[in-house]
Coordinates of C-alpha atoms in Angstrom, one line a residue:
Chain A
X78 CA 106.7 60.9 68.6
X79 CA 109.8 62.5 70.2
X80 CA 109.4 66.3 71.1
X81 CA 111.4 68.9 72.9
X82 CA 109.9 71.9 74.8
X83 CA 112.1 74.9 75.7
X84 CA 111.2 78.2 77.4
X85 CA 110.1 80.9 75.2
X86 CA 112.1 84.1 74.6
X87 CA 113.4 86.4 74.3
X88 CA 115.6 86.4 77.3
X89 CA 117.2 89.7 78.3
X90 CA 120.0 89.7 80.9
X91 CA 122.7 92.2 82.1
X92 CA 126.1 91.1 81.7
X93 CA 127.4 88.9 84.6
X94 CA 123.8 87.6 85.4
X95 CA 123.1 83.9 86.0
X96 CA 121.3 82.2 83.1
X97 CA 118.9 79.4 83.1
X98 CA 117.1 78.1 79.9
X99 CA 114.7 75.4 80.6
X100 CA 114.3 72.3 78.4
X101 CA 112.1 69.2 78.8
X102 CA 111.8 66.3 76.4
X103 CA 109.4 63.3 75.5
X104 CA 111.1 60.2 74.0
X105 CA 111.3 56.7 74.3
X106 CA 114.2 54.8 75.2
X107 CA 117.4 56.5 76.1
X108 CA 118.1 59.5 73.7
X109 CA 121.2 61.6 73.7
X110 CA 120.6 65.3 74.7
X111 CA 122.1 68.3 73.0
X112 CA 122.4 72.2 73.1
X113 CA 123.1 74.0 70.0
X114 CA 123.9 77.7 69.8
X115 CA 123.2 80.0 66.6
X116 CA 124.9 83.4 66.3
X117 CA 123.5 85.8 64.0
X118 CA 123.8 85.0 60.4
X119 CA 125.5 81.6 61.2
X120 CA 124.4 77.9 61.2
X121 CA 123.9 76.0 64.4
X122 CA 127.0 74.7 66.2
X123 CA 127.0 72.1 69.2
X124 CA 127.6 73.7 72.5
X125 CA 127.3 70.7 74.9
X126 CA 125.9 67.2 75.0
X127 CA 125.1 64.4 77.3
X128 CA 124.5 60.9 76.1
X129 CA 123.2 59.0 79.6
X130 CA 121.1 59.8 82.6
X131 CA 123.0 62.1 85.2
X132 CA 125.9 63.0 82.7
X133 CA 126.6 66.7 82.8
X134 CA 127.7 68.3 79.6
X135 CA 129.9 71.5 79.8
X136 CA 131.5 73.9 77.5
X137 CA 132.5 77.7 77.6
X138 CA 131.0 78.1 81.0
X139 CA 127.6 76.6 80.1
X140 CA 126.4 73.4 81.9
X141 CA 123.5 70.9 81.7
X142 CA 122.7 67.7 83.4
X143 CA 120.5 64.9 81.9
X144 CA 117.9 64.3 84.3
X145 CA 115.9 61.3 83.4
X146 CA 113.4 61.4 86.4
X147 CA 112.4 64.9 85.2
X148 CA 113.0 64.5 81.5
X149 CA 115.0 67.7 81.6
X150 CA 118.2 69.3 80.3
X151 CA 118.2 72.8 81.6
X152 CA 121.1 75.1 80.3
X153 CA 122.8 77.1 83.0
X154 CA 125.6 79.6 83.0
X155 CA 127.0 81.6 86.1
X156 CA 127.9 84.9 84.5
X157 CA 126.9 85.7 80.9
X158 CA 128.7 87.9 78.6
X159 CA 127.6 90.1 75.7
X160 CA 129.2 87.7 73.3
X161 CA 126.8 84.9 74.5
X162 CA 123.7 86.8 72.9
X163 CA 122.5 84.2 70.5
X164 CA 119.7 81.8 70.0
X165 CA 120.0 78.4 71.9
X166 CA 118.3 75.1 70.8
X167 CA 117.7 72.2 73.0
X168 CA 117.6 68.9 70.9
X169 CA 117.6 65.0 71.3
X170 CA 118.7 62.1 69.1
X171 CA 116.8 59.0 69.1
X172 CA 118.4 56.0 70.8
X173 CA 117.1 53.5 68.3
X174 CA 115.7 53.4 64.8
X175 CA 117.2 56.2 62.3
X176 CA 118.6 58.5 65.1
X177 CA 116.9 61.6 63.7
X178 CA 117.5 64.8 65.7
X179 CA 114.4 66.7 67.2
X180 CA 114.8 70.3 68.0
X181 CA 113.1 72.8 70.4
X182 CA 112.0 75.9 68.9
X183 CA 114.8 78.1 70.2
X184 CA 115.4 80.7 72.9
X185 CA 116.8 84.2 72.0
X186 CA 119.2 85.3 74.5
X187 CA 120.2 89.1 74.6
X188 CA 122.9 90.1 77.1
X189 CA 123.2 93.9 77.7
X190 CA 126.3 95.5 78.9
Chain B
X160 CA 137.8 70.3 60.9
X161 CA 134.7 68.8 60.2
X162 CA 132.8 70.5 57.4
X163 CA 129.0 70.5 56.0
X164 CA 128.9 72.8 52.8
X165 CA 125.6 74.2 51.4
X166 CA 126.1 75.3 47.7
X167 CA 124.5 78.8 48.3
X168 CA 124.0 81.2 51.2
X169 CA 121.4 83.2 49.4
X170 CA 119.0 82.3 46.5
X171 CA 116.1 84.1 44.8
X172 CA 113.6 81.9 42.8
X173 CA 110.5 82.5 40.9
X174 CA 107.1 80.8 41.8
X175 CA 106.8 77.7 39.9
X176 CA 110.7 77.0 39.2
X177 CA 112.4 73.8 40.1
X178 CA 114.9 74.6 43.0
X179 CA 117.9 72.4 44.0
X180 CA 119.8 72.9 47.3
X181 CA 122.9 71.0 47.5
X182 CA 124.8 69.8 50.8
X183 CA 128.1 68.0 51.0
X184 CA 129.6 66.7 54.0
X185 CA 133.3 65.4 54.5
X186 CA 132.9 63.4 57.5
X187 CA 131.8 60.1 56.3
X188 CA 128.5 60.3 58.3
X189 CA 125.7 57.9 57.7
X190 CA 122.9 60.4 58.5
X191 CA 121.9 63.6 56.7
X192 CA 119.1 65.9 57.3
X193 CA 117.4 68.8 56.0
X194 CA 115.4 71.4 58.1
X195 CA 113.8 74.6 57.4
X196 CA 114.0 77.4 59.9
X197 CA 111.2 79.9 60.3
X198 CA 110.9 82.6 63.2
X199 CA 108.8 81.2 66.1
X200 CA 108.7 77.7 64.6
X201 CA 112.2 76.6 65.3
X202 CA 113.9 73.9 63.2
X203 CA 111.4 71.7 61.5
X204 CA 112.7 68.5 59.8
X205 CA 111.9 68.0 56.0
X206 CA 113.6 64.8 55.0
X207 CA 116.4 62.7 56.3
X208 CA 118.5 60.0 55.0
X209 CA 120.3 57.3 57.0
X210 CA 122.3 55.7 54.0
X211 CA 122.8 56.1 50.2
X212 CA 119.6 56.0 48.4
X213 CA 117.5 55.8 51.6
X214 CA 115.2 58.4 52.7
X215 CA 112.7 59.1 55.3
X216 CA 109.9 61.8 55.5
X217 CA 110.3 64.2 58.4
X218 CA 107.6 66.4 59.8
X219 CA 106.9 68.7 56.8
X220 CA 107.8 66.9 53.7
X221 CA 105.1 68.2 51.3
X222 CA 106.3 70.2 48.3
X223 CA 109.9 68.7 48.7
X224 CA 111.8 65.8 47.5
X225 CA 115.4 64.6 48.2
X226 CA 118.2 62.6 46.5
X227 CA 121.1 60.8 48.1
X228 CA 123.2 59.3 45.3
X229 CA 126.6 59.4 47.2
X230 CA 127.0 59.2 50.9
X231 CA 128.5 62.6 51.0
X232 CA 125.9 64.6 49.0
X233 CA 122.1 65.2 50.1
X234 CA 120.2 67.3 47.7
X235 CA 116.7 68.9 48.4
X236 CA 114.4 69.6 45.7
X237 CA 111.6 71.9 45.6
X238 CA 109.5 70.5 42.6
X239 CA 107.6 73.8 42.1
X240 CA 108.6 76.5 44.5
X241 CA 105.9 78.7 46.1
X242 CA 106.1 81.7 48.2
X243 CA 105.4 79.7 51.5
X244 CA 108.6 77.9 50.9
X245 CA 110.7 81.3 51.5
X246 CA 112.8 80.3 54.4
X247 CA 116.3 79.5 55.8
X248 CA 117.1 75.9 55.0
X249 CA 119.9 74.1 57.1
X250 CA 121.4 70.8 56.1
X251 CA 123.1 68.6 58.8
X252 CA 124.8 65.5 59.1
X253 CA 125.7 63.0 62.0
X254 CA 126.9 59.5 63.0
X255 CA 124.3 57.3 64.7
X256 CA 123.1 58.9 67.7
X257 CA 125.9 61.4 67.6
X258 CA 125.6 65.1 67.4
X259 CA 124.6 67.1 64.0
X260 CA 126.9 69.1 62.4
X261 CA 125.3 71.9 60.4
X262 CA 126.2 73.9 57.2
X263 CA 125.8 77.8 57.2
X264 CA 122.3 77.7 55.9
X265 CA 120.7 78.8 52.5
X266 CA 118.3 81.7 52.8
X267 CA 115.8 81.1 49.9
X268 CA 113.4 83.6 48.6
X269 CA 110.6 82.7 46.2
X270 CA 109.0 85.7 44.5

């Protein structure tokens, strides 16, 4: 079946540091890939997405590129802020069948001033 | 604005009770999902539905059932609540191969 593996947290960074959260996936066909963010006490919200190989998703300074050759979708941000502190989830959606969404275990990011 | 609404933010139930968690979406999405979220385990899929009256088991369906009588509503049922079902429950909906939109979550405590 499909699976998503992301780096374990927590990740602690100083404000304005560079962020990378690694994500790799296993899937048949051509899934869509997503990053979701969960702020404390809230549900998940979509951060960015990519639907085909070499697509780059971007939002709020975050970026991720769909790399089919390495089955990866790493999340990056050039300069993090305290307000970016949250849990980040990598996910994929089946390309066929019922299009169920599979999530990674989440990576907690803490940004300190 | 798209919206997925879960009926309760917090619930406390007793062991053995039958528990209903309700979820409503206003986006005319075909797919709806129930996940539970536990520390260190991420989101685990309980059940999903790709159409009215259609359902599929996810990764951890034991102890749960679901109902989808109308397109906009997807209910999760705990037939006989147990303490190991204490968790955060998240409902989501999506178009086919689209991103999932989530509700705020229901934190269920079974005592």
